[in-house]
Coordinates of C-alpha atoms in Angstrom, one line a residue:
M1 CA -23.7 -15.6 -47.4
P2 CA -24.8 -16.3 -43.7
V3 CA -25.2 -13.9 -40.7
Y4 CA -22.0 -14.3 -39.0
E5 CA -21.5 -12.9 -35.3
H6 CA -19.1 -10.2 -35.0
R7 CA -17.0 -11.5 -32.1
A8 CA -15.1 -9.8 -29.5
P9 CA -12.4 -8.4 -29.2
H10 CA -13.3 -7.0 -32.1
A11 CA -16.6 -6.2 -31.2
P12 CA -15.3 -5.3 -27.3
Q13 CA -19.0 -3.7 -26.6
P14 CA -21.9 -7.3 -26.2
R15 CA -25.1 -6.8 -27.4
S16 CA -27.0 -7.3 -24.1
E17 CA -25.1 -4.0 -22.9
K18 CA -26.4 -2.7 -26.1
L19 CA -29.8 -3.8 -25.9
A20 CA -29.7 -2.1 -22.1
Q21 CA -28.9 1.2 -23.5
L22 CA -31.3 1.0 -26.3
R23 CA -33.9 0.0 -23.8
A24 CA -33.0 3.1 -21.4
A25 CA -33.2 5.0 -24.1
M26 CA -36.7 4.5 -24.9
A27 CA -38.0 4.5 -21.7
A28 CA -36.5 8.5 -21.7
R29 CA -38.3 8.8 -24.6
G30 CA -42.2 6.7 -22.9
A31 CA -41.9 4.3 -25.4
S32 CA -42.9 0.4 -25.3
H33 CA -41.5 -0.8 -28.5
H34 CA -39.2 0.4 -30.8
L35 CA -38.8 -0.5 -34.9
I36 CA -35.6 -1.3 -36.7
S37 CA -35.6 -1.6 -40.1
T38 CA -32.2 0.5 -41.0
L39 CA -29.5 -2.1 -41.6
D40 CA -26.6 -1.2 -40.3
D41 CA -28.5 -0.7 -36.8
L42 CA -29.5 -3.7 -36.6
A43 CA -26.0 -5.1 -37.6
W44 CA -24.4 -2.8 -34.6
L45 CA -27.6 -3.4 -32.2
F46 CA -27.1 -7.1 -32.2
N47 CA -22.9 -7.0 -33.2
L48 CA -23.8 -9.6 -35.8
R49 CA -22.7 -8.7 -39.8
G50 CA -24.2 -10.2 -43.2
A51 CA -23.5 -9.4 -46.9
D52 CA -26.6 -8.7 -48.1
V53 CA -25.2 -5.3 -49.7
D54 CA -22.2 -5.7 -51.9
Y55 CA -19.5 -3.8 -50.2
N56 CA -21.2 -3.4 -46.3
P57 CA -21.4 -5.7 -44.6
V58 CA -25.5 -6.0 -43.9
F59 CA -28.4 -8.4 -44.0
L60 CA -31.6 -7.8 -44.5
A61 CA -33.8 -7.8 -41.4
H62 CA -36.4 -5.5 -39.6
A63 CA -36.9 -5.9 -35.6
L64 CA -39.1 -4.5 -33.0
V65 CA -37.7 -4.7 -29.3
S66 CA -39.5 -4.3 -25.9
A67 CA -39.0 -4.0 -22.2
S68 CA -38.5 -7.3 -22.5
D69 CA -37.1 -9.0 -25.2
A70 CA -36.6 -7.9 -29.2
L71 CA -37.8 -9.5 -32.2
L72 CA -35.3 -9.8 -34.9
F73 CA -37.5 -10.6 -38.4
I74 CA -35.2 -11.8 -40.8
G75 CA -35.1 -14.9 -44.0
E76 CA -35.7 -18.3 -42.8
G77 CA -31.8 -20.1 -43.2
K78 CA -29.4 -17.1 -42.5
V79 CA -29.1 -18.0 -39.2
D80 CA -27.4 -21.2 -38.2
A81 CA -28.4 -22.7 -35.1
A82 CA -25.9 -22.0 -33.0
L83 CA -25.7 -18.9 -33.9
A84 CA -30.0 -18.7 -33.3
A85 CA -29.5 -20.7 -29.6
M86 CA -27.3 -18.1 -28.8
L87 CA -29.1 -15.6 -29.9
G88 CA -32.3 -16.7 -28.2
A89 CA -30.5 -17.4 -24.5
E90 CA -29.7 -13.7 -24.9
G91 CA -33.6 -13.1 -25.6
V92 CA -33.5 -12.7 -29.3
Q93 CA -35.8 -13.9 -30.7
L94 CA -35.9 -15.1 -34.2
R95 CA -39.1 -14.5 -36.8
P96 CA -39.7 -15.2 -40.3
Y97 CA -38.8 -11.9 -42.7
G98 CA -42.6 -11.4 -43.6
Q99 CA -43.9 -11.6 -40.5
A100 CA -43.2 -7.6 -39.6
R101 CA -46.0 -6.2 -40.4
T102 CA -48.3 -9.6 -38.5
A103 CA -46.4 -8.3 -35.8
L104 CA -46.8 -4.7 -35.6
A105 CA -50.4 -4.5 -36.5
A106 CA -51.1 -7.2 -33.7
L107 CA -49.0 -4.3 -31.4
P108 CA -51.2 -4.1 -27.4
A109 CA -53.2 -0.7 -28.0
D110 CA -51.9 1.0 -25.8
A111 CA -48.6 0.5 -27.2
R112 CA -46.2 3.8 -27.3
L113 CA -44.2 2.4 -30.4
L114 CA -40.5 4.6 -31.5
I115 CA -39.5 4.7 -35.0
D116 CA -37.7 7.2 -37.3
P117 CA -40.0 8.4 -40.2
R118 CA -37.2 8.8 -42.7
R119 CA -35.8 5.1 -41.7
V120 CA -38.8 3.2 -42.4
T121 CA -41.3 2.2 -44.9
L122 CA -44.7 3.1 -45.5
G123 CA -46.0 -0.9 -45.5
L124 CA -45.0 -0.9 -41.9
R125 CA -46.4 2.7 -41.0
E126 CA -49.1 1.9 -41.9
A127 CA -49.1 -1.4 -40.7
V128 CA -49.2 -0.1 -37.8
P129 CA -52.5 0.0 -35.5
A130 CA -54.3 3.0 -35.5
S131 CA -54.7 2.9 -31.2
V132 CA -50.7 2.9 -31.0
R133 CA -49.6 5.8 -30.1
L134 CA -46.5 7.0 -32.5
I135 CA -43.3 8.9 -31.4
E136 CA -41.2 9.8 -33.8
A137 CA -37.1 10.4 -33.1
V138 CA -34.2 9.6 -34.4
N139 CA -32.9 6.2 -33.9
P140 CA -31.4 6.1 -31.2
S141 CA -29.1 3.3 -32.0
T142 CA -27.9 5.5 -35.1
L143 CA -26.5 8.0 -32.4
A144 CA -25.1 5.7 -30.7
K145 CA -22.6 3.7 -33.3
S146 CA -22.1 7.1 -34.5
R147 CA -19.9 7.7 -31.2
K148 CA -17.2 5.0 -31.4
S149 CA -15.5 4.1 -28.3
A150 CA -12.0 4.4 -27.0
P151 CA -11.2 0.5 -27.4
E152 CA -12.9 1.1 -31.2
A153 CA -11.0 3.9 -32.4
A154 CA -8.7 1.7 -31.3
F155 CA -8.7 -0.9 -33.7
I156 CA -9.4 1.2 -36.1
R157 CA -6.2 3.1 -36.2
E158 CA -5.1 -0.5 -36.4
A159 CA -7.0 -1.1 -39.4
M160 CA -5.5 2.3 -40.7
A161 CA -1.9 0.9 -40.6
R162 CA -3.2 -2.1 -42.6
D163 CA -4.3 -0.6 -45.2
G164 CA -1.5 2.1 -45.3
A165 CA 1.1 -1.4 -45.7
A166 CA -1.4 -2.4 -48.6
M167 CA -0.8 1.1 -50.2
C168 CA 2.5 1.2 -49.9
A169 CA 2.9 -2.1 -51.8
F170 CA 1.2 -1.0 -54.8
Y171 CA 2.2 2.2 -55.4
A172 CA 5.8 1.1 -55.0
W173 CA 4.7 -1.1 -58.0
F174 CA 2.7 1.1 -59.4
E175 CA 6.1 3.8 -60.1
S176 CA 7.9 1.5 -61.1
A177 CA 5.9 -0.3 -63.6
L178 CA 4.8 2.7 -64.5
G179 CA 5.9 3.5 -68.6
R180 CA 6.9 -0.1 -68.8
E181 CA 4.3 -2.0 -68.1
P182 CA 0.8 -2.0 -70.1
I183 CA -1.6 -0.3 -67.1
T184 CA -4.8 1.0 -66.9
E185 CA -7.4 1.7 -64.8
L186 CA -8.6 -1.7 -64.3
T187 CA -5.2 -2.5 -63.2
I188 CA -5.2 -0.2 -60.1
D189 CA -8.6 -1.6 -59.5
E190 CA -7.2 -5.3 -60.1
R191 CA -3.5 -4.3 -58.2
L192 CA -4.7 -2.8 -54.6
S193 CA -7.4 -4.6 -54.4
A194 CA -4.7 -7.9 -54.3
E195 CA -2.3 -5.8 -51.9
R196 CA -5.1 -4.9 -49.8
A197 CA -6.4 -8.6 -49.9
R198 CA -3.3 -10.0 -48.5
Q199 CA -3.7 -7.7 -45.5
P200 CA -5.0 -9.2 -41.7
D201 CA -8.8 -8.8 -40.7
Y202 CA -9.3 -8.1 -44.3
V203 CA -12.9 -9.0 -45.7
S204 CA -13.8 -6.9 -48.1
L205 CA -13.4 -4.2 -50.2
S206 CA -16.3 -1.5 -48.8
F207 CA -17.2 0.4 -52.0
P208 CA -16.0 -0.4 -55.9
V209 CA -11.9 1.6 -56.0
I210 CA -12.4 4.1 -58.2
A211 CA -10.1 4.7 -60.6
G212 CA -9.7 8.1 -63.3
F213 CA -6.8 9.2 -65.1
N214 CA -7.1 13.4 -66.2
A215 CA -10.9 13.6 -67.6
N216 CA -12.2 10.6 -65.9
G217 CA -11.0 11.8 -62.6
A218 CA -13.1 14.9 -63.0
M219 CA -16.6 12.4 -62.4
P220 CA -16.8 12.3 -58.9
H221 CA -18.1 8.6 -58.6
Y222 CA -16.5 7.1 -62.1
R223 CA -16.2 4.0 -62.7
A224 CA -13.8 1.7 -65.9
T225 CA -15.1 -0.5 -66.8
P226 CA -13.9 -3.6 -69.5
E227 CA -15.6 -1.7 -72.6
A228 CA -15.2 2.1 -71.0
H229 CA -11.7 2.9 -69.3
A230 CA -8.5 4.6 -69.7
V231 CA -4.7 3.6 -70.7
I232 CA -2.1 4.9 -68.2
S233 CA 1.3 3.3 -69.5
S234 CA 2.7 0.9 -71.7
T235 CA 5.9 -0.6 -72.6
A236 CA 6.0 2.8 -74.5
G237 CA 6.2 4.6 -72.0
V238 CA 3.2 6.8 -70.4
A239 CA 0.1 7.4 -72.4
A240 CA -0.2 11.0 -71.3
D241 CA 0.7 13.6 -68.9
G242 CA -1.9 14.6 -66.5
L243 CA -3.6 13.4 -62.9
L244 CA -5.0 9.9 -61.3
L245 CA -7.9 9.8 -58.4
I246 CA -7.6 6.8 -57.2
D247 CA -11.3 6.3 -54.4
S248 CA -10.9 3.5 -52.6
G249 CA -11.1 1.7 -49.2
A250 CA -11.6 -1.3 -47.0
Q251 CA -13.6 -3.3 -45.1
Y252 CA -11.8 -5.0 -42.0
L253 CA -12.7 -7.2 -39.0
G254 CA -12.3 -3.6 -37.0
G255 CA -12.6 -0.8 -39.3
T256 CA -13.8 0.6 -42.0
T257 CA -11.7 2.7 -45.0
D258 CA -11.9 5.2 -47.4
I259 CA -9.0 7.2 -49.3
T260 CA -8.7 9.7 -51.9
R261 CA -5.6 10.4 -53.7
V262 CA -4.6 11.6 -56.5
W263 CA -0.4 11.3 -58.2
P264 CA 1.1 12.4 -61.7
I265 CA 1.4 11.0 -64.6
G266 CA 4.4 12.8 -66.8
E267 CA 4.3 16.4 -65.6
P268 CA 1.7 17.6 -64.1
T269 CA 0.7 21.9 -65.2
E270 CA 0.7 24.3 -63.9
A271 CA -3.3 24.4 -63.9
M272 CA -3.3 21.2 -62.7
K273 CA -0.8 21.9 -59.4
H274 CA -3.0 24.9 -58.8
D275 CA -5.9 23.1 -58.3
Y276 CA -4.3 20.2 -56.5
T277 CA -3.0 22.9 -53.5
R278 CA -5.9 24.7 -53.0
V279 CA -7.5 21.6 -52.6
L280 CA -5.1 20.1 -50.1
K281 CA -5.6 23.7 -48.5
G282 CA -8.8 23.0 -47.7
T283 CA -8.1 19.5 -46.3
I284 CA -5.5 20.4 -43.9
A285 CA -7.7 23.6 -43.1
L286 CA -10.3 21.6 -41.9
S287 CA -8.1 18.6 -40.6
Q288 CA -6.7 21.7 -38.0
T289 CA -10.2 23.3 -36.9
R290 CA -11.7 23.1 -33.2
F291 CA -15.1 23.1 -33.2
P292 CA -17.5 23.3 -30.0
R293 CA -18.6 20.2 -28.9
G294 CA -22.5 20.0 -30.8
T295 CA -21.3 22.3 -33.6
A296 CA -23.8 21.4 -35.9
S297 CA -21.5 19.4 -38.7
P298 CA -23.1 21.4 -41.7
M299 CA -21.6 24.6 -39.9
L300 CA -18.0 22.9 -40.6
D301 CA -18.8 22.7 -44.6
A302 CA -17.2 26.0 -45.8
I303 CA -14.2 25.9 -43.8
A304 CA -13.0 23.2 -46.2
R305 CA -14.5 25.2 -48.9
A306 CA -12.5 29.3 -48.3
P307 CA -9.8 28.7 -49.8
L308 CA -11.5 27.4 -53.2
W309 CA -14.1 30.0 -52.7
A310 CA -10.9 32.4 -52.7
A311 CA -10.3 31.6 -55.7
S312 CA -13.7 31.1 -57.1
L313 CA -14.1 27.2 -57.3
D314 CA -15.4 25.2 -55.5
Y315 CA -17.1 21.7 -55.6
G316 CA -20.8 20.7 -56.1
H317 CA -20.1 17.5 -53.4
G318 CA -20.5 17.3 -49.3
T319 CA -17.4 17.5 -48.0
G320 CA -18.0 15.0 -45.2
H321 CA -20.0 12.2 -44.4
G322 CA -19.9 9.5 -41.0
V323 CA -18.2 6.4 -42.0
G324 CA -19.5 3.1 -39.7
Y325 CA -17.2 0.8 -37.5
F326 CA -16.8 -2.3 -39.3
L327 CA -20.1 -1.5 -41.3
N328 CA -21.2 0.8 -43.8
V329 CA -18.3 3.2 -46.1
H330 CA -21.8 5.7 -45.7
E331 CA -23.2 6.6 -42.6
G332 CA -24.9 9.0 -39.9
P333 CA -25.8 11.3 -38.2
Q334 CA -23.2 13.7 -38.9
S335 CA -22.5 15.2 -42.4
I336 CA -20.0 17.9 -43.2
S337 CA -22.4 19.8 -46.1
K338 CA -24.4 22.1 -47.5
A339 CA -27.1 20.2 -45.7
V340 CA -30.2 22.0 -43.6
P341 CA -28.9 21.4 -39.7
T342 CA -30.7 19.3 -37.2
P343 CA -30.3 18.3 -33.4
D344 CA -29.1 15.1 -34.9
M345 CA -26.3 16.2 -36.8
A346 CA -24.3 17.6 -33.5
M347 CA -20.7 16.6 -33.4
E348 CA -19.3 14.6 -30.8
P349 CA -16.6 12.6 -29.2
G350 CA -15.6 9.2 -31.1
M351 CA -17.4 9.7 -34.2
V352 CA -15.2 9.1 -37.5
T353 CA -16.0 11.3 -40.6
S354 CA -14.4 12.1 -43.4
I355 CA -12.2 15.1 -45.1
E356 CA -12.6 15.1 -48.8
P357 CA -12.5 18.3 -50.6
G358 CA -12.0 18.4 -54.2
L359 CA -12.0 20.3 -57.8
Y360 CA -13.6 19.5 -61.1
R361 CA -12.8 20.3 -64.7
P362 CA -15.5 18.4 -66.7
G363 CA -13.4 16.9 -69.7
R364 CA -10.0 18.1 -68.1
W365 CA -8.8 16.3 -64.2
G366 CA -10.4 15.9 -61.3
V367 CA -8.8 16.4 -57.7
R368 CA -10.0 15.0 -54.4
I369 CA -7.2 15.0 -51.1
E370 CA -9.8 12.5 -48.4
N371 CA -8.5 11.4 -44.8
L372 CA -11.0 9.9 -42.2
V373 CA -10.9 12.0 -38.9
L374 CA -12.7 11.2 -35.4
N375 CA -14.1 13.5 -33.0
V376 CA -11.3 14.2 -29.9
T377 CA -11.4 16.2 -27.0
A378 CA -9.8 18.7 -27.0
P379 CA -8.4 21.5 -23.9
G380 CA -11.5 23.7 -22.9
D381 CA -11.9 26.3 -20.2
E382 CA -15.0 28.4 -19.6
F383 CA -16.1 28.5 -23.4
G384 CA -16.8 25.1 -22.9
D385 CA -15.7 21.1 -24.3
F386 CA -13.9 21.4 -27.3
L387 CA -13.6 19.3 -30.8
A388 CA -10.5 18.3 -32.7
F389 CA -9.6 16.2 -34.9
E390 CA -7.4 13.2 -34.8
T391 CA -6.1 12.4 -38.9
L392 CA -6.4 8.6 -39.0
T393 CA -5.7 7.8 -42.4
L394 CA -1.8 7.0 -43.5
C395 CA -0.8 7.2 -46.8
P396 CA 1.4 10.0 -48.2
I397 CA -0.2 12.9 -49.6
D398 CA 1.9 13.3 -52.6
T399 CA 4.4 16.8 -53.4
R400 CA 5.5 16.2 -57.0
C401 CA 1.8 18.3 -57.1
L402 CA 2.3 21.0 -54.7
E403 CA 2.5 24.5 -55.8
R404 CA 4.6 25.4 -52.7
S405 CA 3.8 29.1 -53.1
L406 CA 0.6 29.4 -52.2
L407 CA 1.4 27.6 -49.0
R408 CA 1.6 28.7 -45.2
A409 CA 4.0 28.1 -43.1
D410 CA 1.2 26.7 -40.9
E411 CA 0.1 24.3 -43.8
I412 CA 4.1 22.6 -44.7
D413 CA 4.2 22.5 -41.1
W414 CA 1.1 20.3 -40.7
L415 CA 2.4 17.9 -43.8
N416 CA 5.0 17.6 -42.7
R417 CA 3.9 16.2 -39.2
Y418 CA 1.3 14.1 -41.1
H419 CA 4.1 12.0 -42.9
A420 CA 6.7 11.7 -40.1
T421 CA 3.5 10.2 -38.8
V422 CA 3.0 8.1 -41.3
R423 CA 6.4 6.9 -41.6
E424 CA 6.5 6.7 -38.0
R425 CA 3.2 3.9 -38.0
L426 CA 3.9 2.4 -42.2
V427 CA 7.7 2.2 -41.5
P428 CA 6.9 -1.5 -39.6
L429 CA 5.1 -3.2 -41.5
V430 CA 6.9 -2.2 -44.8
S431 CA 9.6 -3.5 -46.5
G432 CA 11.5 -4.4 -49.5
T433 CA 10.2 -1.9 -52.6
A434 CA 7.5 -0.5 -49.9
R435 CA 9.3 1.0 -47.0
A436 CA 11.9 3.1 -49.9
W437 CA 8.6 4.1 -51.3
L438 CA 7.1 5.1 -48.2
L439 CA 10.9 7.2 -47.2
A440 CA 11.0 8.7 -50.4
R441 CA 6.9 9.8 -50.3
T442 CA 7.3 10.9 -46.6
Q443 CA 10.1 13.5 -46.5
P444 CA 9.5 16.9 -45.7
V445 CA 8.7 19.9 -47.9

C-alpha cells in the first residue's frame, strides 16, 4: 500500500510546524543534523501514514534532518508523484531507502549528529564518520508526539465514542445470541471487527482481537486460531460457565483505541467475582489518582497493584503503556510498569496511556479491565502543577461479576459516574437493541 498524507482536520499541526519544532530542539542540543529511524516518529513528524506493519499505520523509512532540509529515505514507488511534489515544496526530499547509510557517511567532518541510541540500528551508527560528533538523547519527536494537542484530544474523544458505539452493537448481538447460536472465540473476532469497520473514519484494527474464554483468558496475549479455539455457545446453550476476556482496538483517522472487558458466561463463581472486583479496584484506584506533573510514570504502577497486593495477588505485565494518535497502539516514552524510571518517562499533559491491571489463574480464567486515559491538568497551589486522568474509553464495565462487599463507597461512586458518562456520550450514537443494551449495562449499582 502506498504512503498517504494524514490530512487536516485530523492532523491539526502541519508538518512545517513540526519540523520547525524539531529544529529548535536540535539547536538547543547543539546538533546540526538528526537521524530518525523509528517508524512512528517518522509518520508523526511528516504527517504521513502507511501500512508496512500490520495494525500500525506506519511505513519503513529513515530521515536525516538538518537546519535547511530533510531527507526521507523510503522505498521507491511508495510515494506518488503528487505527494512527492508537495513534500518537496516543503523542503522534504525523497531518497531511495538504501541510500541512508551513504548519506550518513557523507556528513561533513564538523557535523554534530543527534541520535537516540535506543532507536537506531548499529549498522547506521557505524556508517557515521569518526570525525562527526555524536549527541545521544531521546528523539525530540518521541516526546512531542506523546503530548497530544487539544484538537487531537478532541478527535480522540470522538474516536472513543465511535468505538464505544461499535461495541454496544456487538455486545447487544452477543448477549442475545449467547446460548442460542454457535459462538466461538473466532466468531467474536469476526463480529466485533465488522461492527468497528462500519464506523466513520475507521481504518483498521490496532491489533488482533484477543478473545479468551476461561483458561484461554489466563494467557495475556492469547490469540484464537482455526486450529485451536474455545467454543462459547451453541444452539443447545452455553458451553460452560465462566469468564470471557475480550481485548481489542482500532485505528481511526482521529485516534487509536485499546480496551479490555470481561463478561460472565452463565454464572460466575464467587472466586471469579472476587478476582474481578479486585482488578476493578486497581483500575479505579489509578484512574482516580492525582499526581505532580513530571512524576516518573513507573512510580504510578503500585497504585493499581495495591488492591491486589492486599490479597497477596499480582500480575506479570505492566499496568499501562502509551498510545499513539492514529499511530502505534504501544508508544513511549511513558510506561506505567516496574521499569526502572528514566527522566524521559515523566508524565506530562496530553499523554494518552492505558490503565490495565489484571489477574490470571493458569488453566482457569483471566481478568483484565482496561481503559485509556488522558493526562489533564488538575488544580494546584504552592506545591506545584498537578495532573489527573480523564478516562477516554467509553464502554460499560460489567457489574454482574462484582462482589459488592469488596467495594468502598467512593469506588461505587466512581463506577456509577463512569457509567453515567458512557450512557450520556453513547446514547446519541446507538439505537434499537444496541441502545437497550447500553441502558441496561449502565444502570447504577
